[in-house]
XYZ file of C-alpha atoms in Angstrom:
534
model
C 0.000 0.000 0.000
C 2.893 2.116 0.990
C 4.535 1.929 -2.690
C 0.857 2.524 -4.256
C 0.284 5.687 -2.271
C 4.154 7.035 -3.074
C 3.503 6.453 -7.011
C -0.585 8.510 -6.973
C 1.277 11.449 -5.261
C 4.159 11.037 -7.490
C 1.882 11.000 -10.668
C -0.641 13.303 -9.139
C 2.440 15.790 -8.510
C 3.126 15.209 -12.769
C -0.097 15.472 -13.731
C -0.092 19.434 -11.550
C 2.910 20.493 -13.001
C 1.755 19.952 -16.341
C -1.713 21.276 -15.853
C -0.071 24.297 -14.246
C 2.095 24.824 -17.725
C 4.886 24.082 -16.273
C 6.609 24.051 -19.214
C 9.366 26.686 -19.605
C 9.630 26.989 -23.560
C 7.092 29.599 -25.536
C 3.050 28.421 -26.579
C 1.953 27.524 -29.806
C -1.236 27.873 -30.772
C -3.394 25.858 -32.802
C -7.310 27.117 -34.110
C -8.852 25.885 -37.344
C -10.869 28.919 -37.487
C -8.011 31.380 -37.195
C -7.756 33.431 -40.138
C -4.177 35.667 -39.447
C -0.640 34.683 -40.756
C -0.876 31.205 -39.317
C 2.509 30.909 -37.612
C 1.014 29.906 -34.231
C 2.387 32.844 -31.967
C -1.355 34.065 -31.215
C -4.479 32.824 -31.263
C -5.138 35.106 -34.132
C -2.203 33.782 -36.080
C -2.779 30.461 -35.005
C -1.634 26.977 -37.173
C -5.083 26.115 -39.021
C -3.084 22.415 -38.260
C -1.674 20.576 -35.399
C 0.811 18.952 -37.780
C 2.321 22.085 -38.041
C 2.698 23.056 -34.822
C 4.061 19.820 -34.108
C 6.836 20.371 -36.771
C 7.943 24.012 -34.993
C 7.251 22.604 -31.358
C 10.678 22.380 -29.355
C 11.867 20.770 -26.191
C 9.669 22.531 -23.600
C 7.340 24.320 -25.852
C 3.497 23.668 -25.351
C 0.706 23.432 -27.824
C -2.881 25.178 -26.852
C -5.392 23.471 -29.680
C -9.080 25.534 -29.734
C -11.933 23.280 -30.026
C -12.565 21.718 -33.166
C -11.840 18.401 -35.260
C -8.424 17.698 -36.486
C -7.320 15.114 -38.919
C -3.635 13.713 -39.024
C -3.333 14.242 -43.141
C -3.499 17.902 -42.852
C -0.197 20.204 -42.753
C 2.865 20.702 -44.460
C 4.105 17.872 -46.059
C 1.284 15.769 -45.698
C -1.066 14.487 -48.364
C -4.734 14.544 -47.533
C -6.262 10.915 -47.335
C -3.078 9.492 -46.374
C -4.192 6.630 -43.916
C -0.393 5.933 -42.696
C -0.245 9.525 -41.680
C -0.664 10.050 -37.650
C -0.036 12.689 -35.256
C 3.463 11.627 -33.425
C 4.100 12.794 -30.049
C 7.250 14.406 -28.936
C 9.635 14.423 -25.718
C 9.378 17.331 -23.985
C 6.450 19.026 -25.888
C 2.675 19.209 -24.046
C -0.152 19.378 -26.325
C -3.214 20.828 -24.396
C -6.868 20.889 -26.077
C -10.250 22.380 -24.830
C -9.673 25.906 -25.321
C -12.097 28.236 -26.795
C -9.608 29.952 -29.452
C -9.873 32.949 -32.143
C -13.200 34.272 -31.979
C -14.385 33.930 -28.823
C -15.103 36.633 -25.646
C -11.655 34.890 -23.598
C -10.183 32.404 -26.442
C -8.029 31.217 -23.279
C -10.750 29.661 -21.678
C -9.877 26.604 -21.055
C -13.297 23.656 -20.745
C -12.224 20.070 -22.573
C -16.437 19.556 -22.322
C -17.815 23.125 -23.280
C -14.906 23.290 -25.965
C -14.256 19.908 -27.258
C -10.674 19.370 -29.579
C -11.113 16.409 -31.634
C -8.380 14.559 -33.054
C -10.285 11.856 -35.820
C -9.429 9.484 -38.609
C -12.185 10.096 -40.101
C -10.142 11.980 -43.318
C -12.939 12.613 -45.439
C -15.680 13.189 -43.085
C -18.016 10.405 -44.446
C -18.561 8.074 -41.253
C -21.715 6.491 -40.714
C -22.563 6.459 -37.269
C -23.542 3.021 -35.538
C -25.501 2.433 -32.636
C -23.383 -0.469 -31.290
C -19.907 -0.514 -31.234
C -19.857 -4.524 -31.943
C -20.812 -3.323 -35.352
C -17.830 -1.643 -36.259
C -16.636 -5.510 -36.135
C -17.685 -6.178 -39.504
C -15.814 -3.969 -42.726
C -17.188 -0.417 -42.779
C -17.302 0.783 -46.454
C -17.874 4.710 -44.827
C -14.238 4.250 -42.544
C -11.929 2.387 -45.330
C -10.297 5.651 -45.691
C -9.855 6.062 -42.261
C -6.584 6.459 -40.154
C -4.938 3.134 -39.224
C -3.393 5.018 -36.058
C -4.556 8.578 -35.369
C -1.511 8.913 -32.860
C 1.949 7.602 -32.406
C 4.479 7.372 -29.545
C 8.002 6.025 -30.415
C 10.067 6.249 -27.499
C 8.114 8.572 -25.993
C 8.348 9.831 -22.104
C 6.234 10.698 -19.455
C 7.262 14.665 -20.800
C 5.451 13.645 -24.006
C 2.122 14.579 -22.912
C -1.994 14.812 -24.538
C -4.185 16.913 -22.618
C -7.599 16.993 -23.153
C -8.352 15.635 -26.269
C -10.957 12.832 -27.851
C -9.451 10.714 -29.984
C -11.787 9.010 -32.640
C -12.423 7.208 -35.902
C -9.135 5.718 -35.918
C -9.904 2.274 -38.103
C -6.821 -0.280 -38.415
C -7.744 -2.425 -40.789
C -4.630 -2.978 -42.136
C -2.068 -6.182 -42.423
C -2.680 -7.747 -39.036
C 0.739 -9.392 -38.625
C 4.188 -8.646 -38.885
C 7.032 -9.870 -37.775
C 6.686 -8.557 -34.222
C 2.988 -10.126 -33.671
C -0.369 -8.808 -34.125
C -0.523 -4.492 -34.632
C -3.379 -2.294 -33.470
C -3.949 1.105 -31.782
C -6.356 2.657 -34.071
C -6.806 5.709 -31.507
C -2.979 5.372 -30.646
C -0.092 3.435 -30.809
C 2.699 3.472 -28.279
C 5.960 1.439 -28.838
C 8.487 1.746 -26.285
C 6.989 4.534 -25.407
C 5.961 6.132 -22.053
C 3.391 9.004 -22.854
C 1.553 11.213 -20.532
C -1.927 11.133 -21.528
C -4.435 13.204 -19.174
C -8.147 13.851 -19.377
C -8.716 11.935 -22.690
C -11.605 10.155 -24.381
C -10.805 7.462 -27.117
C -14.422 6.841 -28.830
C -15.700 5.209 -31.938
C -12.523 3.487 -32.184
C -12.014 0.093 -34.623
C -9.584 -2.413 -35.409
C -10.964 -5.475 -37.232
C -9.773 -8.250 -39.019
C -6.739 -9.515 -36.739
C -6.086 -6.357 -35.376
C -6.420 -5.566 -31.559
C -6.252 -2.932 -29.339
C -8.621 -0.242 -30.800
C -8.051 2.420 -28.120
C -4.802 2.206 -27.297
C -2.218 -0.237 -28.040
C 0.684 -0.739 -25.490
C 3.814 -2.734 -27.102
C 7.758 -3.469 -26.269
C 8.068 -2.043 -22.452
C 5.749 0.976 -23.345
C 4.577 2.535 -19.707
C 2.610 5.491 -20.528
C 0.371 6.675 -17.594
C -3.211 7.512 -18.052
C -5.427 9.968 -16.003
C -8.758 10.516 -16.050
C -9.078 9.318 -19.161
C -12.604 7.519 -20.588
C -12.880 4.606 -23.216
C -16.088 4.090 -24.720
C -18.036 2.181 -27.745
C -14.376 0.989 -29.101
C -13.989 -2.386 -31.045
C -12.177 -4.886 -31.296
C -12.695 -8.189 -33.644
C -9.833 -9.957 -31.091
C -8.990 -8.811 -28.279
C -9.195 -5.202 -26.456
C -11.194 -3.326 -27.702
C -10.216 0.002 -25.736
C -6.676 -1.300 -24.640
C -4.402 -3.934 -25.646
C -0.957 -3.880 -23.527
C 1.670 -6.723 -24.387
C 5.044 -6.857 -22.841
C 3.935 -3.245 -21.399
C 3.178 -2.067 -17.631
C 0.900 1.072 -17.993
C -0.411 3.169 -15.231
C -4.021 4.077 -15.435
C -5.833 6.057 -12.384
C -9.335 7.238 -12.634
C -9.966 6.117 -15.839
C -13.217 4.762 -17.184
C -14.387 2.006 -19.399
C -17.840 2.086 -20.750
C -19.532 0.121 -23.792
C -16.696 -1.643 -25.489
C -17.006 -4.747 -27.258
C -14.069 -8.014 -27.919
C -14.204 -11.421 -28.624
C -12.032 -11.025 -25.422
C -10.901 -8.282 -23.233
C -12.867 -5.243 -24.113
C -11.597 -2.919 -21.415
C -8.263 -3.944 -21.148
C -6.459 -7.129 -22.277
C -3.169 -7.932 -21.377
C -0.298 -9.975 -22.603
C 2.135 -10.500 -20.530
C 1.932 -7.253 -18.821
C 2.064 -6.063 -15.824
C -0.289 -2.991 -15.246
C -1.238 -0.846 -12.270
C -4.897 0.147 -12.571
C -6.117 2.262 -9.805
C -9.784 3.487 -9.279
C -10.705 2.801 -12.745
C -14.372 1.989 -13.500
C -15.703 -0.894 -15.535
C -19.440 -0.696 -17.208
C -21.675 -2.407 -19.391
C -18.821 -4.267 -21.848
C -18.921 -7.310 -23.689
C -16.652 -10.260 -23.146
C -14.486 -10.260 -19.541
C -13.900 -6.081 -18.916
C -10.424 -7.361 -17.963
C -8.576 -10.706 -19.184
C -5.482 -11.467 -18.483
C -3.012 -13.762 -20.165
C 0.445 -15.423 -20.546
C 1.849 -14.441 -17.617
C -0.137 -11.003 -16.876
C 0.124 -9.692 -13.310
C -1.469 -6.565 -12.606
C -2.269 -4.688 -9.807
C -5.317 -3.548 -9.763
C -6.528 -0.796 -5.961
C -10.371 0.438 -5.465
C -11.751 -0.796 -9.003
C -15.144 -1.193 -9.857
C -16.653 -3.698 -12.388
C -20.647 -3.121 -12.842
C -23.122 -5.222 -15.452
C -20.422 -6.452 -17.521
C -21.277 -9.366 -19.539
C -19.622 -12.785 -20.836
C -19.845 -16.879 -20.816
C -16.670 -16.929 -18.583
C -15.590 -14.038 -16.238
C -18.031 -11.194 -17.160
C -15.708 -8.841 -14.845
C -12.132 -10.472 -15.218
C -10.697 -13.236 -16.963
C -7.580 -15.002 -15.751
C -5.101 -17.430 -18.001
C -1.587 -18.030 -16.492
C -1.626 -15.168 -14.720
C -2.008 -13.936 -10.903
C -3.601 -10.215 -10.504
C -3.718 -8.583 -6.880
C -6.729 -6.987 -6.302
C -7.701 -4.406 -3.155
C -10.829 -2.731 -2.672
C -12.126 -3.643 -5.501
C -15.993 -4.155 -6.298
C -17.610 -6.709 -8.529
C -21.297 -5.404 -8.671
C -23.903 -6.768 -11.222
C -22.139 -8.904 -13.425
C -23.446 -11.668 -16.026
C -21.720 -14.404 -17.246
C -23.852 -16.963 -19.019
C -21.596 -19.887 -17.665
C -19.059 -19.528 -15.122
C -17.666 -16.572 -13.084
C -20.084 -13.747 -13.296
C -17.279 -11.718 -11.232
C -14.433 -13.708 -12.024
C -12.798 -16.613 -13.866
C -9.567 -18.456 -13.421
C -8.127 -20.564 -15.947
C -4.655 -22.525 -16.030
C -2.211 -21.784 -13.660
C -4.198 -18.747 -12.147
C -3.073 -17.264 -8.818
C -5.171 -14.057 -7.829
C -5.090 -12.519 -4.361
C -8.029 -10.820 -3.539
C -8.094 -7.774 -0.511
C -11.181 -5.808 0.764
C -13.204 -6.860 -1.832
C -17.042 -7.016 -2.404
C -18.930 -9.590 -5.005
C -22.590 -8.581 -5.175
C -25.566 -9.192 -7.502
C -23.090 -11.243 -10.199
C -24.599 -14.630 -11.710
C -23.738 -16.980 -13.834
C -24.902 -20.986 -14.827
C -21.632 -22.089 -11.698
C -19.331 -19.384 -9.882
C -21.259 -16.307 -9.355
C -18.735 -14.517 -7.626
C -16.035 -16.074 -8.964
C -15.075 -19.597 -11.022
C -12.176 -21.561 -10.667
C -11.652 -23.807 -12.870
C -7.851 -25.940 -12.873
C -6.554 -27.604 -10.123
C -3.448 -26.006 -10.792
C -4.720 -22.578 -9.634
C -5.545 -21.500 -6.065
C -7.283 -18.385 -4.879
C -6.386 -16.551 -2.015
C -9.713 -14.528 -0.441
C -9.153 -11.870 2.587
C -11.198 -9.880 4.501
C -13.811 -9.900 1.000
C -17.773 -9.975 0.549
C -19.778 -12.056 -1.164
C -23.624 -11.113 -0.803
C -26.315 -12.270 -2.897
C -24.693 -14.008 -5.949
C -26.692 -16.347 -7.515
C -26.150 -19.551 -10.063
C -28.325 -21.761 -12.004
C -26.352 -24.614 -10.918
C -24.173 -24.360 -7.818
C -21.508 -22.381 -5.947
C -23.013 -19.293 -5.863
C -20.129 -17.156 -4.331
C -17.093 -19.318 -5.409
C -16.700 -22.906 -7.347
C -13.517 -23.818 -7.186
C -11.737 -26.682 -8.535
C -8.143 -25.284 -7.297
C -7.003 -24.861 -3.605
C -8.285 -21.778 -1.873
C -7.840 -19.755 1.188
C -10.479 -17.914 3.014
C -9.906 -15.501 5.966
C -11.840 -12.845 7.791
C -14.773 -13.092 4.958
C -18.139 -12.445 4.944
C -20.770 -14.743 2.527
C -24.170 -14.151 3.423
C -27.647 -13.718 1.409
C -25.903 -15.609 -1.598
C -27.821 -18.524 -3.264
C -27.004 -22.061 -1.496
C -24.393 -23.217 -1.359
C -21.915 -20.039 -1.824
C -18.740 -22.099 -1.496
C -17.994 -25.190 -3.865
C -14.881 -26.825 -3.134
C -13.430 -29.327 -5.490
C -9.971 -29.414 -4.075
C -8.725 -28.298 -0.414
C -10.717 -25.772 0.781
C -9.611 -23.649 4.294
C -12.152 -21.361 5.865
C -10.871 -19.216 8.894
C -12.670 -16.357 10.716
C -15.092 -16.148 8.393
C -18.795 -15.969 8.641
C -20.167 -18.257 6.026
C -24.098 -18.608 5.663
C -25.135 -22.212 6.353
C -21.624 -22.724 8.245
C -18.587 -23.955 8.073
C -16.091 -25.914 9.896
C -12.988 -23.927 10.998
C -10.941 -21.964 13.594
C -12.689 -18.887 14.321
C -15.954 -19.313 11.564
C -19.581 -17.920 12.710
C -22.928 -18.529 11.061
C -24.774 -15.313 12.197
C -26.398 -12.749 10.160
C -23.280 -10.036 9.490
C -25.926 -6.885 9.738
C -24.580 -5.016 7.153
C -26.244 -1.256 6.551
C -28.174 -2.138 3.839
C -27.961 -5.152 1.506
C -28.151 -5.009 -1.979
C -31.160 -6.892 -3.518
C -32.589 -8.279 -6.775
C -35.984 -6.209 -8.196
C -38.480 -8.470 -9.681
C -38.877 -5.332 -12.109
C -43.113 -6.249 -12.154
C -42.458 -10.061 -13.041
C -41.958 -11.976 -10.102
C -41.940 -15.378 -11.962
C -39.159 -14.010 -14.917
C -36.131 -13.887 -12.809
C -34.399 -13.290 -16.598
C -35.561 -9.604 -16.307
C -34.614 -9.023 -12.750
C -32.805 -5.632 -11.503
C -29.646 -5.682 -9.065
C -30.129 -2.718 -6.927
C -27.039 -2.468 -5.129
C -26.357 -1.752 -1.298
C -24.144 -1.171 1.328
C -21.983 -3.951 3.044
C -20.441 -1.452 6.309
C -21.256 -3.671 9.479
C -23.553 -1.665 11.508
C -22.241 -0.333 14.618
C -23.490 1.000 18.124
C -19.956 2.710 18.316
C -20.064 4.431 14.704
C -20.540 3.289 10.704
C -18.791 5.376 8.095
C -22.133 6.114 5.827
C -21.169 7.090 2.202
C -24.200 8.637 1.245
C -23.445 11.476 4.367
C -19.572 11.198 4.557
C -20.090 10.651 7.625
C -20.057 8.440 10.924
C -22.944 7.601 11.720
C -24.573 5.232 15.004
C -26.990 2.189 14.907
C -29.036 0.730 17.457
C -27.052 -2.517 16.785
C -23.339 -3.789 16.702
C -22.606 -6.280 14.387
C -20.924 -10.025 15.031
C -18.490 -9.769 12.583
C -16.564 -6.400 14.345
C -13.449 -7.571 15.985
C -14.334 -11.287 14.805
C -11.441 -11.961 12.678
C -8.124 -13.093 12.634
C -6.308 -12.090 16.002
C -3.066 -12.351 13.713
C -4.239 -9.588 11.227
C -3.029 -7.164 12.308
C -5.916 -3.756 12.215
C -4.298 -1.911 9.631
C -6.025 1.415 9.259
C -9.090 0.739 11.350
C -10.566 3.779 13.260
C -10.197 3.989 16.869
C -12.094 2.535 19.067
C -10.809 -1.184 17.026
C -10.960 -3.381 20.121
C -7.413 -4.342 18.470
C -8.891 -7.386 16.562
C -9.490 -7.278 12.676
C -13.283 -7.081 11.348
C -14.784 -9.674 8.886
C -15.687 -8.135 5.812
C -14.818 -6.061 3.063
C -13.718 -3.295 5.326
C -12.206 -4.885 7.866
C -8.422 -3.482 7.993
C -9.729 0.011 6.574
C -10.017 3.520 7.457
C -13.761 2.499 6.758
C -14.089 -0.115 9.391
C -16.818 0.172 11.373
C -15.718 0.384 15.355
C -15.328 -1.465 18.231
C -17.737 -0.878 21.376
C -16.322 0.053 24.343
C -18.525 -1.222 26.837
C-alpha cells in the first residue's frame, strides 16, 4: 500500500505540473478557425493544423489546440487521405486541447467539455454512425479511408504529454501481422513509449480483421500513464477493444471504461503485462472487462466492475496469470456460464483484498469460477452477498485450492462455497456454516444489503434488476455512511466487528478497534466500522 500511495502522489504531482504549464519553452497555438498569418504565436495567427505546430514545437514548448476536429493528413508535407499519416508525439512538448480559441469573448478559456478538440481518422468526413460498437466488427465501407493510427508514440516519455483531447475514428484495418505479432492502436499506438496522456476520451474506435487494441495499443516495455481518461463504444474483432498492452506495464488512475465490445478483453487485455490500474471503473462491456493472459500480473486498488457481460468471467478473466486486487468491487455482473465476477483458468493465482462480489450470476461461480486444479485463490477480509447460479456455488466454485480468511458470505444462493480441491475457511462468517478456527454462522448486519428487483415479473427472474447496497457492518460505536460522509450510530453492533483473525493485524481501522481485525470487506480500513467500548 505504501509503494501505491508514493507512485498517486508522485503522478498526481506530474499530472499538476503539467496542468499548471509548467513548461518553460514559448506556446503555440493551434485554431482551425483562425484566419491571421498562421505561424502559431497568437491565437489570431494560429496553425489552421496541429501537424504544423508539431513540426515548430521544441523541447519545452506547449501546444494550446481551440476546439474543433483535427485530422492527421493535414499540414505541411502531408497528403490529404493518407491513412499511414498520424499525429506523433514528442519528448518534452505538451499538447493541451479544450480551449475556446480565435473568436471567442476569452479564447483562453480553457473547458475540454464546453470546448471539445477532436483529433479523428475520419479523413474525409463520411462516417456512418452506428448504434453499437460490436458493429464496427464487420468492414465499414464509410471508414476504409480512415486512419490506421490517429496517434503515435516512439520512445516517448512521461514529458510527451496529450491533454484533453478525444481521440476518434481511428480504423486499423490494415495487415494484421508482422514480424513482431499482431498491430493495433487505431486511436494510438505506443511502442516503447511512455506518454503522458491526461483527461482523454478514445471513442468510436475500430480495429478489425486480426487487429487488436482499438483504443490504445501498449507494445515493447511501453509505460505510458493515463489519467482521467474515458474509453467508450471501441472495437475490437480480437482482443481489447479500448486497450491492448503486451510486454507493457501502464499506469491508469481514474480512468473509465464504458460500452466496449471483444471477442475477449474489451476494457483492457493484457499480454504478458504487468499494469497498475487504480480506481478505474468498468461498465456495461462485452466479453471479460479485464482478461489477463500469458503471464499477466497486474495490480489492480479500489476498481469497480458493474453489469459487464460474458460466458466466462463477465468482470475479469484469468489465463496463467495472478492479478492482486484491493478494494475492488464486482457489482452486477453476467456471465452466461461460469464466473459472473471472475474466472480463473490454467495456472491462475489471484489474491483478492477488501473486496465485495454482489448481484453477479452466472450458470456455476457467481462470484467467482475456478476452474484448474493447478490454480488456487487466495480470499481476505472480502464480501460475497447475494450471488446467484443456475447450478451451484453461488459465491465461489472452485476446482483449485483456496484460502479464506476474515470473509463475509451471506444472502448468496445455497451453497456459496464449492470446493473441489482443499478448501480452508478461517474467521469467516459463512451462511449455512462452516467448519474452521474462528468461523460464525450469524447474520453479518450489514447497513443495507443489496437486492434483486423483480422489475413487475416476479416469476421471470431473466428480467430481474440488481439494486445495489451497502456492506459497512452496523455499529453502536459508529458506521462510516457514504451517502453522508459521515459516521454515523446504529441501534445494533454487528458479530463480525473484531471477529477476525487475532493475527491480522488492524491496519487502518478507526479507533475505538478493540485491536482485533473485522470480517468483511472493510475490515483493515479507514472504513471499518468500530469497536464498542462497553
Amino acid at each position: 500500500m505504501t509503494n501505491f500511495l508514493f507512485t498517486f502522489l508522485r503522478l498526481s504531482i506530474l499530472v499538476l505540473l503539467i496542468e499548471c504549464k509548467s513548461f518553460a519553452g514559448q506556446i503555440i497555438y493551434v485554431d482551425d478557425d483562425s484566419k491571421g498569418a498562421n505561424d502559431g504565436l497568437s491565437w489570431a495567427d494560429a496553425f489552421n493544423y496541429l501537424q504544423d505546430a508539431l513540426a515548430s514545437a521544441t523541447y519545452g514548448d506547449s501546444i494550446h489546440v481551440a476546439q474543433g476536429i483535427y485530422t492527421p493528413d493535414r499540414g505541411i508535407g502531408f497528403t490529404a487521405g493518407d491513412r499511414q499519416a498520424n499525429f506523433s508525439l514528442k519528448n518534452g512538448v505538451a499538447i493541451h486541447g479544450g480551449f475556446a480559441g480565435f473568436g471567442e469573448p476569452d479564447p483562453n478559456e480553457r473547458d475540454i467539455e464546453k470546448y471539445k478538440t477532436i483529433l479523428s481518422g475520419d479523413l474525409t468526413g463520411n462516417d456512418i454512425e452506428v448504434k453499437d460498437p460490436c458493429d464496427l466488427q464487420w468492414f465499414q465501407p464509410t471508414r476504409a479511408e480512415n486512419s490506421g493510427n490517429v496517434i503515435i508514440g516512439i520512445n516517448a516519455d512521461e514529458t510527451a504529454v496529450l491533454d484533453g483531447f478525444t481521440i476518434t475514428a481511428g480504423y486499423n484495418s490494415m495487415v494484421a501481422r508482422n514480424g513482431n505479432g499482431p498491430i493495433g492502436g487505431a486511436g494510438m499506438l505506443n511502442r516503447s513509449s511512455s506518454p503522458t496522456i491526461i483527461n482523454c476520451t478514445f471513442a468510436g474506435n475500430a480495429a478489425i480483421i486480426y487487429n487488436v487494441g482499438a483504443g490504445l495499443f501498449n507494445s515493447q516495455g511501453s509505460k505510458p500513464i493515463l489519467v482521467n481518461c474515458r474509453f467508450t463504444g471501441n472495437c475490437a474483432s480480437i482482443n481489447g477493444a479500448a486497450i491492448y498492452n503486451i510486454e507493457s506495464a501502464p499506469k491508469l488512475i481514474n480512468c473509465v471504461f464504458y460500452c466496449n465490445y471483444a471477442k475477449s478483453g474489451s476494457g483492457i487485455y493484457n499480454r504478458n503485462s504487468n499494469p497498475v490500474i487504480s480506481g478505474c471503473t468498468f461498465i456495461n462491456n462485452s466479453n471479460s472487462a479485464i482478461y489477463n493472459y500469458s503471464n499477466s500480473n497486474p495490480i489492480l486498488n479500489n476498481c469497480t466492475f458493474v453489469k459487464n457481460t460474458s460466458r466466462f468471467g463477465a468482470g475479469m478473466y484469468n489465463e496463467n496469470s495472478s492479478p492482486k486486487l484491493t478494494g475492488c468491487a464486482f457489482i452486477g455482473n453476467i456471465a452466461t456460464l461460469y464466473g459472473g465476477g471472475m474466472f480463473n483458468g490454467e495456472g491462475s493465482y489471484p489474491s483478492l483484498f477488501n473486496c465485495i462480489f454482489s448481484g453477479n450470476s452466472a450458470e456455476q461461480g457467481g462470484g467467482i469460477f475456478n476452474l484448474r486444479r493447478n490454480s488456487s485463490l487466495s480470499l481476505n477480509n472480502c464480501t460475497f452477498s447475494s450471488n446467484s447460479v443456475r447450478l451451484d456455488g453461488s459465491g465461489v466454485y472452485s476446482y483449485g485450492e483456496m484460502t479464506v480468511t476474515n470473509c463475509i458470505f451471506w444472502g448468496n444462493v445455497d451453497p456459496a462455497i464449492i470446493g473441489e480441491a482443499a478448501v480452508t475457511v478461517t474467521y469467516s462468517d459463512i451462511q449455512g456454516g462452516w467448519s474452521g478456527e474462528g468461523n460464525i454462522n450469524i447474520d453479518p448486519l450489514f447497513s443495507d444489503p443489496g437486492y434483486w428487483d423483480p422489475n413487475g415479473t416476479p416469476d421471470d427472474p431473466n428480467d430481474d434488476l440488481w439494486i445495489d447496497g451497502d456492506y459497512h457492518l452496523k455499529s453502536q460505536a459508529g458506521r462510516w455512511d457514504p451517502v453522508s460522509q459521515s459516521w454515523i450510530q446504529d441501534d445494533i453492533t454487528s458479530p463480525c466487528i473484531d471477529a477476525g483473525d487475532p493475527n491480522t493485524p488492524v491496519g487502518d481501522e478507526p479507533f475505538p478497534n478493540g485491536g482485533i481485525i473485522n470480517m468483511g470487506s472493510y475490515g483493515g480500513t479507514a472504513e471499518a466500522s468500530k469497536s464498542p467500548t462497553n
